[in-house]
Tab-separated table of C-alpha atoms in Angstrom:
chain	number	residue	atom	x	y	z
A	1	MET	CA	0.000	0.000	0.000
A	2	ARG	CA	1.341	3.430	-0.895
A	3	HIS	CA	1.150	6.263	1.605
A	4	LEU	CA	0.625	9.980	1.274
A	5	GLY	CA	2.516	10.762	4.474
A	6	LEU	CA	2.064	14.050	6.296
A	7	VAL	CA	0.002	15.741	3.617
A	8	VAL	CA	-2.949	13.359	3.973
A	9	ILE	CA	-3.827	14.721	7.427
A	10	LEU	CA	-4.638	18.046	5.815
A	11	VAL	CA	-7.773	16.739	4.042
A	12	LEU	CA	-10.825	18.983	4.600
A	13	ALA	CA	-13.596	20.440	2.486
A	14	ALA	CA	-16.625	22.670	1.995
A	15	CYS	CA	-19.828	22.947	0.032
A	16	GLY	CA	-19.092	26.282	-1.606
A	17	THR	CA	-21.074	29.344	-2.521
A	18	PRO	CA	-23.874	29.208	-5.093
A	19	ALA	CA	-22.495	28.685	-8.577
A	20	VAL	CA	-22.688	31.450	-11.137
A	21	ASP	CA	-25.287	30.688	-13.810
A	22	ASP	CA	-23.486	29.050	-16.718
A	23	ASP	CA	-26.340	29.390	-19.234
A	24	PRO	CA	-24.533	30.839	-22.271
A	25	THR	CA	-26.047	33.398	-24.590
A	26	THR	CA	-23.114	34.430	-26.764
A	27	THR	CA	-21.531	32.155	-29.350
A	28	THR	CA	-18.976	32.957	-31.996
A	29	THR	CA	-19.220	31.577	-35.492
A	30	PRO	CA	-16.474	29.410	-37.006
A	31	THR	CA	-13.823	31.376	-38.817
A	32	THR	CA	-10.628	30.657	-40.657
A	33	SER	CA	-9.470	34.289	-40.797
A	34	PRO	CA	-8.699	36.005	-37.469
A	35	THR	CA	-9.848	39.520	-36.746
A	36	THR	CA	-9.192	41.862	-33.862
A	37	THR	CA	-11.972	44.382	-34.468
A	38	LEU	CA	-15.706	44.273	-33.928
A	39	PRO	CA	-17.702	42.444	-35.161
A	40	GLY	CA	-16.159	38.947	-35.216
A	41	PRO	CA	-14.518	36.418	-32.898
A	42	GLY	CA	-11.634	38.731	-32.049
A	43	GLY	CA	-14.062	41.474	-31.060
A	44	GLU	CA	-16.044	39.084	-28.907
A	45	LEU	CA	-12.812	38.007	-27.250
A	46	ALA	CA	-11.972	41.618	-26.446
A	47	ALA	CA	-15.453	42.243	-25.035
A	48	ALA	CA	-15.321	39.058	-22.971
A	49	ARG	CA	-11.908	39.960	-21.583
A	50	ALA	CA	-13.209	43.402	-20.643
A	51	ALA	CA	-16.205	41.876	-18.824
A	52	TRP	CA	-13.922	39.457	-16.969
A	53	ALA	CA	-11.525	42.246	-15.993
A	54	ALA	CA	-14.454	44.346	-14.746
A	55	ALA	CA	-15.577	41.461	-12.507
A	56	GLY	CA	-12.216	41.662	-10.725
A	57	LEU	CA	-12.093	37.994	-9.718
A	58	ASP	CA	-8.597	36.867	-8.782
A	59	THR	CA	-9.755	33.941	-6.598
A	60	TYR	CA	-12.188	31.380	-8.001
A	61	HIS	CA	-12.571	27.698	-8.833
A	62	PHE	CA	-14.367	25.643	-11.468
A	63	THR	CA	-14.506	22.235	-13.121
A	64	PHE	CA	-12.189	22.051	-16.134
A	65	GLN	CA	-12.415	19.370	-18.801
A	66	ASP	CA	-10.263	18.782	-21.859
A	67	ASP	CA	-12.728	16.816	-23.975
A	68	CYS	CA	-10.032	15.262	-26.120
A	69	GLY	CA	-12.176	12.647	-27.849
A	70	GLU	CA	-10.566	9.216	-27.982
A	71	CYS	CA	-7.674	10.109	-25.676
A	72	LEU	CA	-6.826	8.323	-22.439
A	73	PRO	CA	-9.637	8.555	-19.837
A	74	GLU	CA	-7.387	10.248	-17.259
A	75	TRP	CA	-6.740	13.069	-19.717
A	76	ALA	CA	-10.435	13.721	-20.324
A	77	THR	CA	-11.703	13.371	-16.749
A	78	PRO	CA	-13.151	16.591	-15.254
A	79	LYS	CA	-10.694	18.248	-12.861
A	80	LEU	CA	-10.994	20.863	-10.137
A	81	ALA	CA	-9.154	24.022	-11.205
A	82	VAL	CA	-8.381	26.578	-8.479
A	83	VAL	CA	-7.019	30.091	-8.967
A	84	TRP	CA	-5.962	31.736	-5.705
A	85	ASP	CA	-4.888	35.377	-5.641
A	86	GLY	CA	-4.385	35.240	-9.395
A	87	ALA	CA	-2.211	32.099	-9.387
A	88	LEU	CA	-3.276	28.641	-10.528
A	89	VAL	CA	-2.885	26.106	-7.712
A	90	GLY	CA	-1.438	22.908	-9.146
A	91	ARG	CA	-1.688	21.998	-12.805
A	92	ALA	CA	-5.268	20.778	-13.181
A	93	GLY	CA	-6.609	22.849	-16.049
A	94	LEU	CA	-6.003	26.492	-16.880
A	95	GLY	CA	-7.031	29.775	-15.327
A	96	VAL	CA	-9.433	32.071	-17.175
A	97	ASP	CA	-6.662	34.421	-18.334
A	98	ALA	CA	-4.733	31.463	-19.743
A	99	LEU	CA	-7.871	30.289	-21.568
A	100	PHE	CA	-8.202	33.747	-23.137
A	101	ASP	CA	-4.582	33.378	-24.297
A	102	VAL	CA	-5.388	29.998	-25.875
A	103	ILE	CA	-8.241	31.582	-27.827
A	104	GLU	CA	-6.135	34.549	-28.904
A	105	SER	CA	-3.289	32.296	-30.048
A	106	ALA	CA	-5.666	30.134	-32.084
A	107	LEU	CA	-7.216	33.162	-33.747
A	108	GLY	CA	-3.785	34.586	-34.461
A	109	GLY	CA	-2.787	31.305	-36.086
A	110	GLY	CA	-5.729	31.394	-38.464
A	111	ARG	CA	-7.423	28.372	-36.935
A	112	SER	CA	-11.160	27.711	-36.790
A	113	VAL	CA	-12.416	28.943	-33.415
A	114	GLU	CA	-15.833	28.715	-31.722
A	115	VAL	CA	-16.313	30.050	-28.200
A	116	VAL	CA	-19.231	30.378	-25.788
A	117	TYR	CA	-18.701	33.149	-23.229
A	118	HIS	CA	-20.528	33.634	-19.940
A	119	PRO	CA	-23.103	36.381	-20.521
A	120	GLU	CA	-22.242	38.362	-17.377
A	121	LEU	CA	-18.673	37.572	-16.326
A	122	GLY	CA	-17.235	37.000	-19.806
A	123	TYR	CA	-15.154	33.901	-19.111
A	124	PRO	CA	-15.236	31.164	-21.787
A	125	THR	CA	-17.424	28.187	-20.930
A	126	ASP	CA	-17.024	26.165	-24.158
A	127	ILE	CA	-14.040	26.411	-26.520
A	128	TRP	CA	-13.772	24.621	-29.859
A	129	ILE	CA	-10.611	24.914	-31.945
A	130	ASP	CA	-10.533	23.117	-35.303
A	131	ARG	CA	-13.793	21.286	-34.621
A	132	GLU	CA	-13.758	19.771	-38.099
A	133	ASP	CA	-10.624	17.813	-37.205
A	134	ARG	CA	-12.487	15.836	-34.514
A	135	ALA	CA	-13.441	13.261	-37.161
A	136	HIS	CA	-9.703	12.587	-37.492
A	137	ASP	CA	-9.146	12.517	-33.697
A	138	GLY	CA	-7.978	16.119	-33.777
A	139	GLY	CA	-9.233	19.501	-32.677
A	140	THR	CA	-9.394	20.979	-29.189
A	141	HIS	CA	-12.497	21.094	-27.004
A	142	LEU	CA	-12.205	22.752	-23.561
A	143	LEU	CA	-15.063	23.097	-21.058
A	144	VAL	CA	-15.444	25.324	-17.986
A	145	GLN	CA	-18.342	24.471	-15.674
A	146	GLY	CA	-19.630	25.725	-12.334
A	147	LEU	CA	-17.245	28.646	-11.864
A	148	GLU	CA	-17.624	30.019	-8.325
A	149	PRO	CA	-16.010	33.256	-7.138
A	150	GLY	CA	-13.875	33.064	-4.016
A	151	LEU	CA	-13.035	30.048	-1.880
A	152	PRO	CA	-15.980	28.532	-0.005
A	153	GLY	CA	-16.118	27.896	3.688
A	154	SER	CA	-15.498	29.523	7.042
A	155	GLU	CA	-12.577	29.212	9.446
A	156	VAL	CA	-11.522	25.665	10.218
A	157	THR	CA	-12.197	24.857	13.875
A	158	LEU	CA	-12.121	21.703	15.962
A	159	ALA	CA	-15.665	22.381	17.212
A	160	GLY	CA	-16.983	22.698	13.671
A	161	LEU	CA	-15.179	19.529	12.661
A	162	ASP	CA	-16.631	17.570	15.591
A	163	ALA	CA	-20.162	18.752	14.822
A	164	ALA	CA	-19.797	17.710	11.170
A	165	ASN	CA	-18.301	14.372	12.187
A	166	ASP	CA	-21.245	13.692	14.492
A	167	LEU	CA	-23.676	14.392	11.635
A	168	TRP	CA	-21.733	12.126	9.263
A	169	THR	CA	-21.639	9.311	11.842
A	170	ARG	CA	-25.423	9.478	12.199
A	171	THR	CA	-26.218	9.682	8.490
A	172	ARG	CA	-23.436	7.871	6.601
A	173	PRO	CA	-24.610	5.063	4.295
A	174	PRO	CA	-23.402	1.484	4.872
A	175	ALA	CA	-21.548	1.638	1.561
A	176	TYR	CA	-20.651	4.600	-0.620
A	177	GLU	CA	-18.324	5.906	-3.296
A	178	PHE	CA	-16.766	9.353	-3.610
A	179	ARG	CA	-14.053	11.329	-5.355
A	180	THR	CA	-11.261	13.346	-3.787
A	181	ASP	CA	-9.513	16.150	-5.665
A	182	PHE	CA	-6.009	17.036	-4.452
A	183	VAL	CA	-4.956	20.406	-5.860
A	184	CYS	CA	-1.463	21.635	-5.026
A	185	GLU	CA	1.944	22.319	-6.506
A	186	CYS	CA	3.206	18.932	-5.373
A	187	PRO	CA	3.317	15.286	-6.562
A	188	ILE	CA	-0.114	14.473	-5.098
A	189	ASP	CA	-1.881	16.771	-7.567
A	190	ALA	CA	-4.468	14.109	-8.450
A	191	THR	CA	-8.072	12.851	-8.372
A	192	LEU	CA	-8.961	9.601	-6.577
A	193	TRP	CA	-12.112	7.492	-6.733
A	194	THR	CA	-12.853	5.354	-3.668
A	195	LEU	CA	-15.515	2.735	-2.866
A	196	VAL	CA	-16.145	2.112	0.845
A	197	ASP	CA	-17.978	-0.884	2.286
A	198	GLY	CA	-18.667	-0.210	5.968
A	199	GLN	CA	-15.245	0.842	7.238
A	200	ARG	CA	-13.384	-1.118	4.571
A	201	ILE	CA	-12.037	0.300	1.314
A	202	ALA	CA	-13.475	-2.097	-1.238
A	203	ASP	CA	-11.935	-0.512	-4.336
A	204	TRP	CA	-10.082	2.613	-5.437
A	205	ARG	CA	-8.209	4.088	-8.357
A	206	ILE	CA	-6.301	7.191	-9.400
A	207	GLU	CA	-8.483	8.817	-12.056
A	208	TRP	CA	-6.005	11.543	-12.910
A	209	ALA	CA	-2.561	12.567	-11.751
A	210	ARG	CA	-0.227	15.306	-12.847
A	211	ASP	CA	2.640	12.849	-12.658
A	212	GLU	CA	1.444	9.348	-11.834
A	213	ALA	CA	4.974	8.111	-11.297
A	214	ALA	CA	5.405	10.642	-8.495
A	215	VAL	CA	2.046	10.093	-6.818
A	216	ASP	CA	2.429	8.463	-3.406
A	217	VAL	CA	-1.077	8.289	-2.008
A	218	SER	CA	-3.295	5.852	-0.162
A	219	PRO	CA	-7.097	6.046	-0.210
A	220	GLN	CA	-9.049	6.876	2.939
A	221	THR	CA	-12.613	6.466	4.071
A	222	ILE	CA	-14.381	9.686	5.025
A	223	ASP	CA	-14.204	8.585	8.675
A	224	GLN	CA	-10.423	8.380	8.372
A	225	VAL	CA	-10.388	11.883	6.917
A	226	PHE	CA	-12.207	13.135	10.005
A	227	ASN	CA	-9.750	11.329	12.294
A	228	ASP	CA	-6.722	12.836	10.570
A	229	LEU	CA	-8.230	16.308	10.636
A	230	ARG	CA	-9.008	16.021	14.326
A	231	HIS	CA	-5.411	15.046	14.975
A	232	LEU	CA	-4.217	18.022	12.949
A	233	LEU	CA	-6.514	20.617	14.515
A	234	ALA	CA	-5.903	19.356	18.044
A	235	GLU	CA	-2.302	20.467	17.651
A	236	GLY	CA	-3.469	24.081	17.512
A	237	GLU	CA	-2.438	26.814	15.115
A	238	VAL	CA	1.154	25.645	14.898
A	239	VAL	CA	1.397	21.921	14.297
A	240	GLU	CA	4.231	19.790	15.527
A	241	GLY	CA	6.999	19.844	12.982
A	242	GLY	CA	7.120	23.548	12.280
A	243	ALA	CA	4.217	24.764	10.130
A	244	ARG	CA	1.408	27.242	10.698
A	245	ILE	CA	-1.783	26.187	8.956
A	246	THR	CA	-4.804	28.412	8.401
A	247	GLY	CA	-7.774	28.006	6.120
A	248	GLY	CA	-11.500	27.774	5.611
A	249	ALA	CA	-13.936	24.887	5.414
A	250	SER	CA	-17.573	23.934	5.431
A	251	TYR	CA	-19.470	20.654	5.317
A	252	HIS	CA	-22.342	19.013	3.499
A	253	PRO	CA	-25.525	20.330	5.151
A	254	GLU	CA	-27.355	16.988	5.114
A	255	PHE	CA	-24.597	14.409	5.686
A	256	GLY	CA	-21.822	16.449	7.266
A	257	TYR	CA	-18.934	15.074	5.246
A	258	PRO	CA	-16.139	17.536	4.421
A	259	ALA	CA	-16.370	18.648	0.828
A	260	TRP	CA	-13.775	21.407	0.547
A	261	ILE	CA	-10.715	22.856	2.242
A	262	GLY	CA	-8.321	25.556	1.149
A	263	LEU	CA	-5.224	25.784	3.317
A	264	ASN	CA	-2.435	28.325	3.585
A	265	ILE	CA	0.647	26.535	4.909
A	266	GLU	CA	3.468	28.608	6.371
A	267	VAL	CA	6.485	26.417	7.009
A	268	LEU	CA	8.306	27.751	10.077
A	269	ASP	CA	11.160	25.246	10.024
A	270	PRO	CA	12.277	24.073	6.555
A	271	ASP	CA	14.228	21.226	8.142
A	272	SER	CA	11.181	19.874	10.007
A	273	PRO	CA	9.067	16.910	8.814
A	274	MET	CA	6.563	19.507	7.558
A	275	GLY	CA	9.180	21.312	5.483
A	276	ASP	CA	8.118	19.746	2.181
A	277	LEU	CA	4.446	20.734	2.420
A	278	PRO	CA	3.168	22.950	-0.408
A	279	PRO	CA	2.357	26.588	0.424
A	280	ARG	CA	-1.244	26.060	-0.637
A	281	LEU	CA	-3.332	22.929	-0.638
A	282	VAL	CA	-6.918	22.480	-1.785
A	283	ILE	CA	-8.749	19.199	-1.280
A	284	ALA	CA	-12.361	18.607	-2.266
A	285	ILE	CA	-14.551	15.578	-1.558
A	286	ARG	CA	-17.351	15.256	-4.108
A	287	ASP	CA	-19.696	12.838	-5.865
A	288	VAL	CA	-20.595	10.991	-2.659
A	289	VAL	CA	-23.076	8.296	-3.741
A	290	GLU	CA	-24.667	5.573	-1.632
A	291	HIS	CA	-24.071	2.019	-2.839
A	292	ASP	CA	-26.201	-1.056	-2.400
A	293	LEU	CA	-23.701	-3.795	-1.650
A	294	ALA	CA	-26.298	-5.992	0.072
A	295	GLY	CA	-25.067	-4.686	3.426
A	296	SER	CA	-21.536	-4.006	4.560
A	297	ALA	CA	-18.914	-6.716	4.757
A	298	PHE	CA	-19.221	-6.555	8.555
A	299	ALA	CA	-23.007	-6.921	8.480
A	300	ARG	CA	-22.855	-9.786	5.984
A	301	ALA	CA	-20.221	-11.599	8.037
A	302	ARG	CA	-22.148	-11.198	11.283
A	303	GLU	CA	-25.342	-12.444	9.663
A	304	ARG	CA	-23.459	-15.423	8.269
A	305	TRP	CA	-22.076	-16.310	11.709
A	306	SER	CA	-25.513	-16.026	13.301
A	307	GLN	CA	-26.901	-18.457	10.717
A	308	VAL	CA	-24.219	-21.134	10.536
A	309	GLY	CA	-21.768	-20.476	13.395
A	310	PRO	CA	-21.644	-23.080	16.195
A	311	SER	CA	-22.401	-22.179	19.821
A	312	ASP	CA	-19.684	-24.546	21.119
A	313	TYR	CA	-16.282	-24.199	19.478
A	314	SER	CA	-12.560	-23.632	19.961
A	315	TYR	CA	-10.080	-21.455	18.096
A	316	GLU	CA	-6.530	-20.112	18.202
A	317	LEU	CA	-5.983	-16.378	18.764
A	318	THR	CA	-2.561	-14.928	17.935
A	319	GLU	CA	-1.573	-11.362	18.807
A	320	HIS	CA	0.508	-9.460	16.208
A	321	ASP	CA	2.955	-6.580	16.580
A	322	ILE	CA	2.438	-4.795	13.258
A	323	GLU	CA	5.299	-2.325	13.683
A	324	GLU	CA	7.851	-4.950	14.672
A	325	GLY	CA	6.473	-7.588	12.312
A	326	THR	CA	6.317	-10.208	15.062
A	327	PHE	CA	3.611	-12.278	16.701
A	328	GLY	CA	3.208	-14.186	19.934
A	329	PRO	CA	2.222	-17.774	20.704
A	330	PRO	CA	-1.413	-18.719	20.003
A	331	HIS	CA	-4.017	-18.750	22.768
A	332	VAL	CA	-6.381	-21.722	22.448
A	333	VAL	CA	-9.827	-20.437	23.422
A	334	VAL	CA	-12.705	-22.805	24.210
A	335	VAL	CA	-16.273	-21.456	24.005
A	336	GLU	CA	-19.325	-23.327	25.272
A	337	ALA	CA	-22.909	-22.027	25.139
A	338	ASP	CA	-21.510	-18.724	23.790
A	339	ARG	CA	-19.271	-18.213	26.858
A	340	VAL	CA	-15.489	-18.497	27.206
A	341	ARG	CA	-14.849	-21.604	29.305
A	342	SER	CA	-11.069	-21.960	29.144
A	343	VAL	CA	-7.891	-20.524	27.634
A	344	THR	CA	-4.644	-22.438	27.128
A	345	LEU	CA	-1.246	-20.874	26.378
A	346	ASP	CA	1.697	-23.151	25.540
A	347	GLY	CA	-0.213	-26.093	26.973
A	348	THR	CA	-0.933	-24.347	30.280
A	349	GLU	CA	-4.410	-23.197	31.215
A	350	VAL	CA	-4.605	-19.504	32.141
A	351	HIS	CA	-7.421	-17.357	33.500
A	352	PRO	CA	-9.488	-15.745	30.696
A	353	ASP	CA	-9.290	-12.349	32.414
A	354	ASN	CA	-5.500	-12.274	32.027
A	355	VAL	CA	-5.313	-12.899	28.274
A	356	PRO	CA	-7.217	-11.833	25.155
A	357	ALA	CA	-10.119	-14.267	25.058
A	358	TYR	CA	-13.452	-13.583	23.431
A	359	THR	CA	-16.459	-15.272	21.985
A	360	ILE	CA	-16.993	-14.539	18.291
A	361	GLU	CA	-20.014	-12.412	19.232
A	362	ASP	CA	-17.739	-10.475	21.604
A	363	LEU	CA	-15.388	-9.833	18.704
A	364	PHE	CA	-18.175	-8.534	16.487
A	365	ASP	CA	-19.336	-6.231	19.310
A	366	MET	CA	-15.788	-4.999	19.882
A	367	ILE	CA	-15.228	-4.220	16.192
A	368	GLU	CA	-18.549	-2.373	16.031
A	369	THR	CA	-17.675	-0.332	19.138
A	370	TRP	CA	-14.290	0.644	17.722
A	371	GLU	CA	-15.789	1.696	14.404
A	372	SER	CA	-18.558	3.703	16.116
A	373	ALA	CA	-15.846	5.544	18.059
A	374	GLY	CA	-14.215	6.529	14.759
A	375	HIS	CA	-11.290	4.101	14.913
A	376	ARG	CA	-10.109	2.615	11.638
A	377	VAL	CA	-10.577	-1.160	11.718
A	378	GLU	CA	-9.290	-3.450	8.971
A	379	THR	CA	-10.943	-6.879	9.000
A	380	VAL	CA	-10.960	-10.098	7.010
A	381	PHE	CA	-13.813	-12.551	7.527
A	382	ASP	CA	-14.080	-16.284	6.980
A	383	GLU	CA	-16.143	-16.932	3.846
A	384	ARG	CA	-17.783	-20.109	5.173
A	385	LEU	CA	-18.651	-19.212	8.796
A	386	GLY	CA	-18.330	-15.414	8.733
A	387	HIS	CA	-16.136	-15.039	11.840
A	388	PRO	CA	-13.201	-12.586	11.802
A	389	VAL	CA	-9.891	-14.150	10.847
A	390	LEU	CA	-7.807	-10.947	10.938
A	391	VAL	CA	-8.458	-7.728	12.871
A	392	ILE	CA	-6.233	-4.627	12.778
A	393	ALA	CA	-7.606	-1.670	14.771
A	394	HIS	CA	-5.940	1.756	14.719
A	395	HIS	CA	-6.393	3.749	17.942
A	396	GLY	CA	-4.476	6.931	17.232
A	397	GLU	CA	-0.813	5.976	17.488
A	398	GLU	CA	-1.579	2.507	18.896
A	399	ILE	CA	-2.531	-0.590	16.898
A	400	THR	CA	-4.375	-3.668	18.117
A	401	ALA	CA	-3.914	-6.644	15.813
A	402	PHE	CA	-4.706	-10.327	16.101
A	403	SER	CA	-5.661	-13.290	13.930
A	404	ILE	CA	-8.041	-16.198	14.528
A	405	GLU	CA	-7.283	-19.616	13.116
A	406	ALA	CA	-8.361	-23.244	13.451
A	407	LEU	CA	-11.931	-22.522	14.533
A	408	ARG	CA	-13.643	-25.896	15.073
A	409	PRO	CA	-17.035	-26.923	16.452
A	410	ARG	CA	-16.977	-28.946	19.703
C-alpha cells in the first residue's frame, strides 16, 4: 500500500457558494481568418476579456475538462481548477486568463475557433478549436463548468469539525463511493475514486494525476479523513513539525462530510518533517453516492455467523505486533454455550481475564464499538462461517492486531 505521508492529514472540504449561472447566450461563429476588431470572434474576445476584468475575480474555482475525444480517460476526466490570488494552484486545467490566451493564439494562427462566453462575467465556458478535425481525432475542445467566485467555507475549527463528524456518523450510508480532488503544486496533484464498504475500502483508483509516477497516495474512508483532521486541529495553530496552517472549510448540510478545504501553509522550520508541504493545498470531496452492496462486509459476516456459526467451538488467537512484524504464541480459546470456558497458552491453562479471550459475538461487538468511536478497523472474515480471521484496529498511534485460526465446532 502506498502512503501519502504528512500531507494526507490536511484533508478537509466545503460545500461552496452558489455557482454562477453558466447558461450561455453568446456564441462565436467558425472562422478561418482572425480579426481583432468588432464584429467577429476577435471582437467578442476583447469584449469578454473586458467583462472578466471588470468582474475583478482573482480567486475562483471551477470544473475544467479537456474533452479530447478518444484520448486516455485520465486526460479527459473533469478536474478541479483553483485560482488563488491570481495564481493557478497545481496543474489541473487552466485559469481564465490562460484560456483567453489559448483563444487569442488560435485566432492569431488562423485556426477555426468557436467560443461560448458567460453572458455576465465574460469567461469562456465552451471552446472549440478546429472542430472539423475531430473526425480525425484532432481539434481541441475545452469546457469550464460551475465557476464560483472566491473560496468557499469559514474558518476551520475543531468544534466545527466535531459537529460535522457527528452528523456524518449518524447519516453515513453502509456503503458509498466518492471522489477526492487534491490540488497543489506537489506530486499528489491528483483525483482519486474510492468505494467504501462499511469501514473497509473495497476498491479505489487514481483517475487523474499530474505525474502518476510521483504520486504516493493511499485512499481513505471519510471517517479516516475526520480522524486525521481532528489530529491536525488538536495540535493548535502551529502543528508539531514547524508549520502554521490556516484556512477555511464547510461541510455538506445533510450528511456532514467535508467537501472542501483551502489551506495556507506557512512552514516555520524548513528542516522539520513539515518542510516539504506545499504553500497552498486544496482538497475537495465530491460525488458521494450511496451504494447497495447488500449490506456491509461486517453486516454480511455477522449475519453469516448467526446463521451457521456453532455455539460450542474452539479457536486459536494470535496477537501481532504490526510495527515490529512479530507475533506471539497462540491462545487456544474454548467457548461453550456462547461463553469463554477456558484458555490455554503453551499447553498451560490460564485465567481468561489475564489474556485476550473472546467469543466470536464479543469480537463482532468490539469491532462495532471501535468503528462507532471513529477508529479505523481493517478486518478479514471467513467466507464459510463469517467469523473474523484478521483484525487490525488503529487507535491513534496505537494498533491492536490479532488473527483467529483453526476454529472448530466442539
